[in-house]
């Protein structure tokens, strides 16, 4: 069993919009999700469809970036929650019931009061959380505090036995 | 916590939504009293109301038909149903 960890992860983020966005993704060899508010991942690339003609792409280093006039670079802060118990941790941060979030599901909701996108990775089982980089410090602090509280509850020290 | 049962994205905390108000169609060619009534008056009686809701995390706009007496969302309205042309 892996202990619960929260790490920041490096992903180059892009927003694609306009009628040519799906072609731009396809020609870069990136997946093109069919359903709005769904996502697909493929070898280091995560692409979510956030509107009729709008996509978000989060790419690991080395993955070819899409090229299009209406492709804009984003600088999202991306956190990765991995290990046992992230559902319990998220219950402290968000009102959404994460027991119903299946691997491969994409979600956009409020986490600790911040608008975030979330993705439940299929292979690793980790939860990715992305947000505006202006909230990076706040989210880092909040995640660490909740993680600390949960660890303290699980491993009580001292007191009467 | 109050939950807003959105027919499109499912039940979500109402704190994620902004309530924008009743869906209304401006009386384009009307006289001044009609315009004044449109600008200053609202239907306050309980019943079925078409309303704009904005979901902040997804950045998406929804039109819902809501029973304001029971506080229940009845159905999701396609935006094509409420669109109108602005005279040039």
Coordinates of C-alpha atoms in Angstrom, one line a residue:
Chain A
X1 CA 0.0 0.0 0.0
X2 CA 1.4 3.4 -1.0
X3 CA 1.0 6.2 1.5
X4 CA -1.0 9.2 0.3
X5 CA 1.2 11.8 -1.4
X6 CA 0.6 15.1 -3.0
X7 CA 3.1 16.3 -5.6
X8 CA 3.2 19.0 -8.2
X9 CA 3.7 17.6 -11.6
X10 CA 5.0 19.2 -14.8
X11 CA 2.5 19.4 -17.6
X12 CA 2.5 21.9 -20.5
X13 CA -1.1 23.0 -20.8
X14 CA -2.8 24.3 -23.9
X15 CA -6.3 25.6 -24.6
X16 CA -7.6 25.1 -28.1
X17 CA -10.7 26.7 -29.4
X18 CA -12.5 27.2 -32.7
X19 CA -13.6 24.8 -35.5
X20 CA -10.1 23.8 -36.3
X21 CA -9.2 22.7 -32.8
X22 CA -10.0 19.0 -33.3
X23 CA -7.9 18.9 -36.5
X24 CA -5.0 20.5 -34.7
X25 CA -5.1 17.9 -32.0
X26 CA -5.4 15.0 -34.5
X27 CA -2.5 16.3 -36.6
X28 CA -0.3 16.5 -33.5
X29 CA -1.1 12.8 -32.8
X30 CA -3.2 13.7 -29.7
X31 CA -6.5 12.1 -28.7
X32 CA -9.7 13.9 -29.6
X33 CA -12.5 13.1 -27.0
X34 CA -16.0 12.9 -28.5
X35 CA -18.1 13.8 -25.5
X36 CA -18.1 17.3 -24.0
X37 CA -16.7 17.2 -20.5
X38 CA -14.8 14.0 -21.0
X39 CA -11.1 13.3 -21.4
X40 CA -8.8 10.8 -23.1
X41 CA -5.2 10.1 -22.2
X42 CA -2.5 8.6 -24.4
X43 CA 1.2 8.2 -23.8
X44 CA 1.9 11.3 -21.8
X45 CA -0.9 13.4 -23.2
X46 CA -4.2 14.2 -21.5
X47 CA -6.9 15.9 -23.7
X48 CA -10.2 17.0 -22.4
X49 CA -13.1 18.4 -24.4
X50 CA -14.5 21.4 -22.5
X51 CA -16.9 22.7 -25.1
X52 CA -18.3 22.1 -28.6
X53 CA -15.1 23.4 -30.2
X54 CA -12.9 23.8 -27.1
X55 CA -10.3 21.4 -25.8
X56 CA -7.6 21.5 -23.0
X57 CA -4.4 19.5 -23.6
X58 CA -2.0 18.7 -20.7
X59 CA 1.2 17.3 -22.1
X60 CA 4.2 15.7 -20.4
X61 CA 7.7 16.7 -21.6
X62 CA 8.6 15.3 -25.1
X63 CA 5.0 15.2 -26.3
X64 CA 4.4 17.2 -29.5
X65 CA 2.3 20.3 -28.8
X66 CA -0.6 21.1 -31.1
X67 CA -0.2 23.9 -33.6
X68 CA -3.0 26.2 -34.5
X69 CA -3.8 29.9 -34.6
X70 CA -6.3 29.5 -31.8
X71 CA -4.1 27.3 -29.6
X72 CA -3.1 29.2 -26.5
X73 CA -0.6 28.2 -23.9
X74 CA -1.9 27.8 -20.3
X75 CA 0.3 27.7 -17.2
X76 CA -1.9 25.6 -14.9
X77 CA -0.5 24.3 -11.6
X78 CA -1.1 20.6 -11.7
X79 CA -1.1 18.5 -8.5
X80 CA -1.0 14.7 -8.4
X81 CA -2.6 12.8 -5.5
X82 CA -1.4 9.3 -5.4
X83 CA -1.7 6.4 -2.9
X84 CA -4.4 5.0 -0.7
X85 CA -6.9 7.4 0.7
X86 CA -7.2 10.3 -1.7
X87 CA -10.9 9.9 -1.7
X88 CA -10.9 10.5 2.0
X89 CA -8.6 13.5 1.6
X90 CA -10.8 15.0 -1.1
X91 CA -13.8 14.7 1.1
X92 CA -12.2 17.3 3.3
X93 CA -11.7 19.7 0.3
X94 CA -14.6 19.3 -2.0
X95 CA -18.3 18.7 -1.8
X96 CA -18.3 16.3 -4.7
X97 CA -18.7 12.5 -3.8
X98 CA -15.4 11.1 -5.2
X99 CA -16.5 7.5 -4.7
X100 CA -18.4 7.8 -7.9
X101 CA -15.4 9.1 -9.9
X102 CA -14.1 6.2 -12.1
X103 CA -10.7 5.9 -13.7
X104 CA -10.7 8.0 -16.9
X105 CA -13.4 10.4 -15.6
X106 CA -12.9 14.2 -16.1
X107 CA -14.5 16.6 -13.6
X108 CA -14.6 20.4 -13.2
X109 CA -15.5 21.4 -9.8
X110 CA -14.5 23.6 -6.9
X111 CA -11.7 22.3 -4.6
X112 CA -11.0 24.2 -1.4
X113 CA -13.0 27.0 -3.0
X114 CA -10.9 27.1 -6.2
X115 CA -12.2 26.3 -9.6
X116 CA -10.3 23.2 -10.7
X117 CA -10.2 20.5 -13.3
X118 CA -9.7 16.9 -12.1
X119 CA -8.8 13.7 -13.9
X120 CA -8.7 10.2 -12.5
X121 CA -5.8 8.6 -14.2
X122 CA -6.5 5.1 -15.6
X123 CA -3.1 3.4 -15.2
X124 CA -1.7 5.0 -12.1
X125 CA -5.1 5.5 -10.3
X126 CA -3.8 8.9 -9.3
X127 CA -5.9 12.0 -9.2
X128 CA -4.7 15.0 -11.2
X129 CA -5.9 18.5 -10.0
X130 CA -5.2 21.5 -12.2
X131 CA -5.9 25.1 -11.3
X132 CA -4.9 28.7 -12.2
X133 CA -1.3 29.1 -11.1
X134 CA -2.3 32.1 -9.0
X135 CA -3.7 29.6 -6.5
X136 CA -0.6 27.4 -6.5
X137 CA 0.7 28.5 -3.1
X138 CA -2.8 28.4 -1.5
X139 CA -3.5 24.9 -2.8
X140 CA -0.1 23.6 -1.8
X141 CA -0.6 24.9 1.7
X142 CA -4.1 23.5 1.9
X143 CA -3.2 20.1 0.6
X144 CA -0.3 19.9 3.0
X145 CA -2.5 20.9 6.0
X146 CA -5.2 18.4 5.2
X147 CA -2.6 15.7 4.6
X148 CA -1.0 16.5 7.9
X149 CA -4.4 16.3 9.7
X150 CA -5.2 13.0 8.1
X151 CA -1.8 11.5 9.1
X152 CA -2.2 12.7 12.7
X153 CA -5.6 11.0 12.9
X154 CA -4.2 7.8 11.5
X155 CA -1.1 7.7 13.7
X156 CA -2.1 9.1 17.1
X157 CA 0.8 9.6 19.4
X158 CA 0.8 9.9 23.2
X159 CA -2.4 10.1 25.3
X160 CA -3.9 7.5 27.6
X161 CA -3.8 3.9 26.4
Chain B
X1 CA -24.9 22.3 1.9
X2 CA -27.5 23.0 -0.7
X3 CA -27.3 20.9 -3.8
X4 CA -28.4 22.1 -7.2
X5 CA -29.6 19.1 -9.3
X6 CA -28.3 20.1 -12.7
X7 CA -29.8 17.8 -15.4
X8 CA -26.6 18.1 -17.5
X9 CA -23.7 17.7 -15.1
X10 CA -25.5 16.1 -12.2
X11 CA -26.0 17.2 -8.6
X12 CA -23.4 19.9 -7.6
X13 CA -23.1 22.2 -4.7
X14 CA -25.1 25.3 -5.4
X15 CA -22.0 27.4 -4.3
X16 CA -20.5 26.4 -7.7
X17 CA -23.2 28.2 -9.6
X18 CA -24.1 31.9 -10.1
X19 CA -27.8 32.6 -10.5
X20 CA -28.2 35.1 -13.3
X21 CA -32.0 35.5 -13.3
X22 CA -35.1 34.9 -15.4
X23 CA -34.7 34.3 -19.2
X24 CA -36.3 37.3 -20.8
X25 CA -36.8 38.5 -24.3
X26 CA -36.5 42.3 -24.8
X27 CA -39.6 43.9 -26.4
X28 CA -37.6 45.2 -29.3
X29 CA -40.2 47.4 -31.1
X30 CA -42.3 48.3 -28.0
X31 CA -43.3 51.7 -26.7
X32 CA -41.7 53.4 -23.7
X33 CA -44.1 52.1 -21.0
X34 CA -43.6 48.5 -22.2
X35 CA -39.8 49.0 -22.1
X36 CA -40.0 50.5 -18.6
X37 CA -42.1 47.5 -17.4
X38 CA -39.5 45.2 -19.0
X39 CA -36.6 47.0 -17.3
X40 CA -38.0 47.5 -13.8
X41 CA -40.5 44.7 -13.2
X42 CA -40.1 41.0 -12.7
X43 CA -42.5 38.1 -12.3
X44 CA -42.3 37.2 -8.6
X45 CA -45.2 34.7 -8.4
X46 CA -44.1 31.1 -7.6
X47 CA -44.3 28.7 -10.5
X48 CA -42.3 27.5 -13.5
X49 CA -39.6 29.9 -14.4
X50 CA -36.9 29.7 -17.0
X51 CA -33.6 30.9 -15.5
X52 CA -30.0 31.4 -16.5
X53 CA -27.4 29.6 -14.3
X54 CA -23.7 29.9 -14.7
X55 CA -21.4 27.0 -13.5
X56 CA -18.1 28.6 -12.6
X57 CA -15.7 25.6 -12.7
X58 CA -16.7 24.6 -16.2
X59 CA -17.5 28.1 -17.4
X60 CA -20.7 26.9 -18.9
X61 CA -24.1 28.6 -19.1
X62 CA -27.3 26.7 -18.6
X63 CA -31.0 27.6 -19.0
X64 CA -33.1 25.6 -16.6
X65 CA -36.8 25.4 -16.1
X66 CA -37.3 25.5 -12.3
X67 CA -40.4 25.2 -10.2
X68 CA -39.8 28.1 -7.8
X69 CA -42.5 26.9 -5.4
X70 CA -41.0 23.5 -4.9
X71 CA -37.4 24.6 -5.7
X72 CA -37.0 21.7 -8.2
X73 CA -35.3 21.8 -11.6
X74 CA -37.9 20.5 -14.1
X75 CA -35.8 20.4 -17.2
X76 CA -32.8 21.7 -19.1
X77 CA -33.7 24.1 -21.9
X78 CA -31.7 24.0 -25.2
X79 CA -30.2 27.4 -25.8
X80 CA -31.7 27.4 -29.3
X81 CA -35.1 27.7 -27.7
X82 CA -34.3 31.0 -26.0
X83 CA -32.0 32.7 -28.6
X84 CA -33.3 35.8 -30.4
X85 CA -31.9 38.1 -33.0
X86 CA -30.9 41.6 -32.1
X87 CA -32.1 44.1 -34.8
X88 CA -29.3 45.6 -36.8

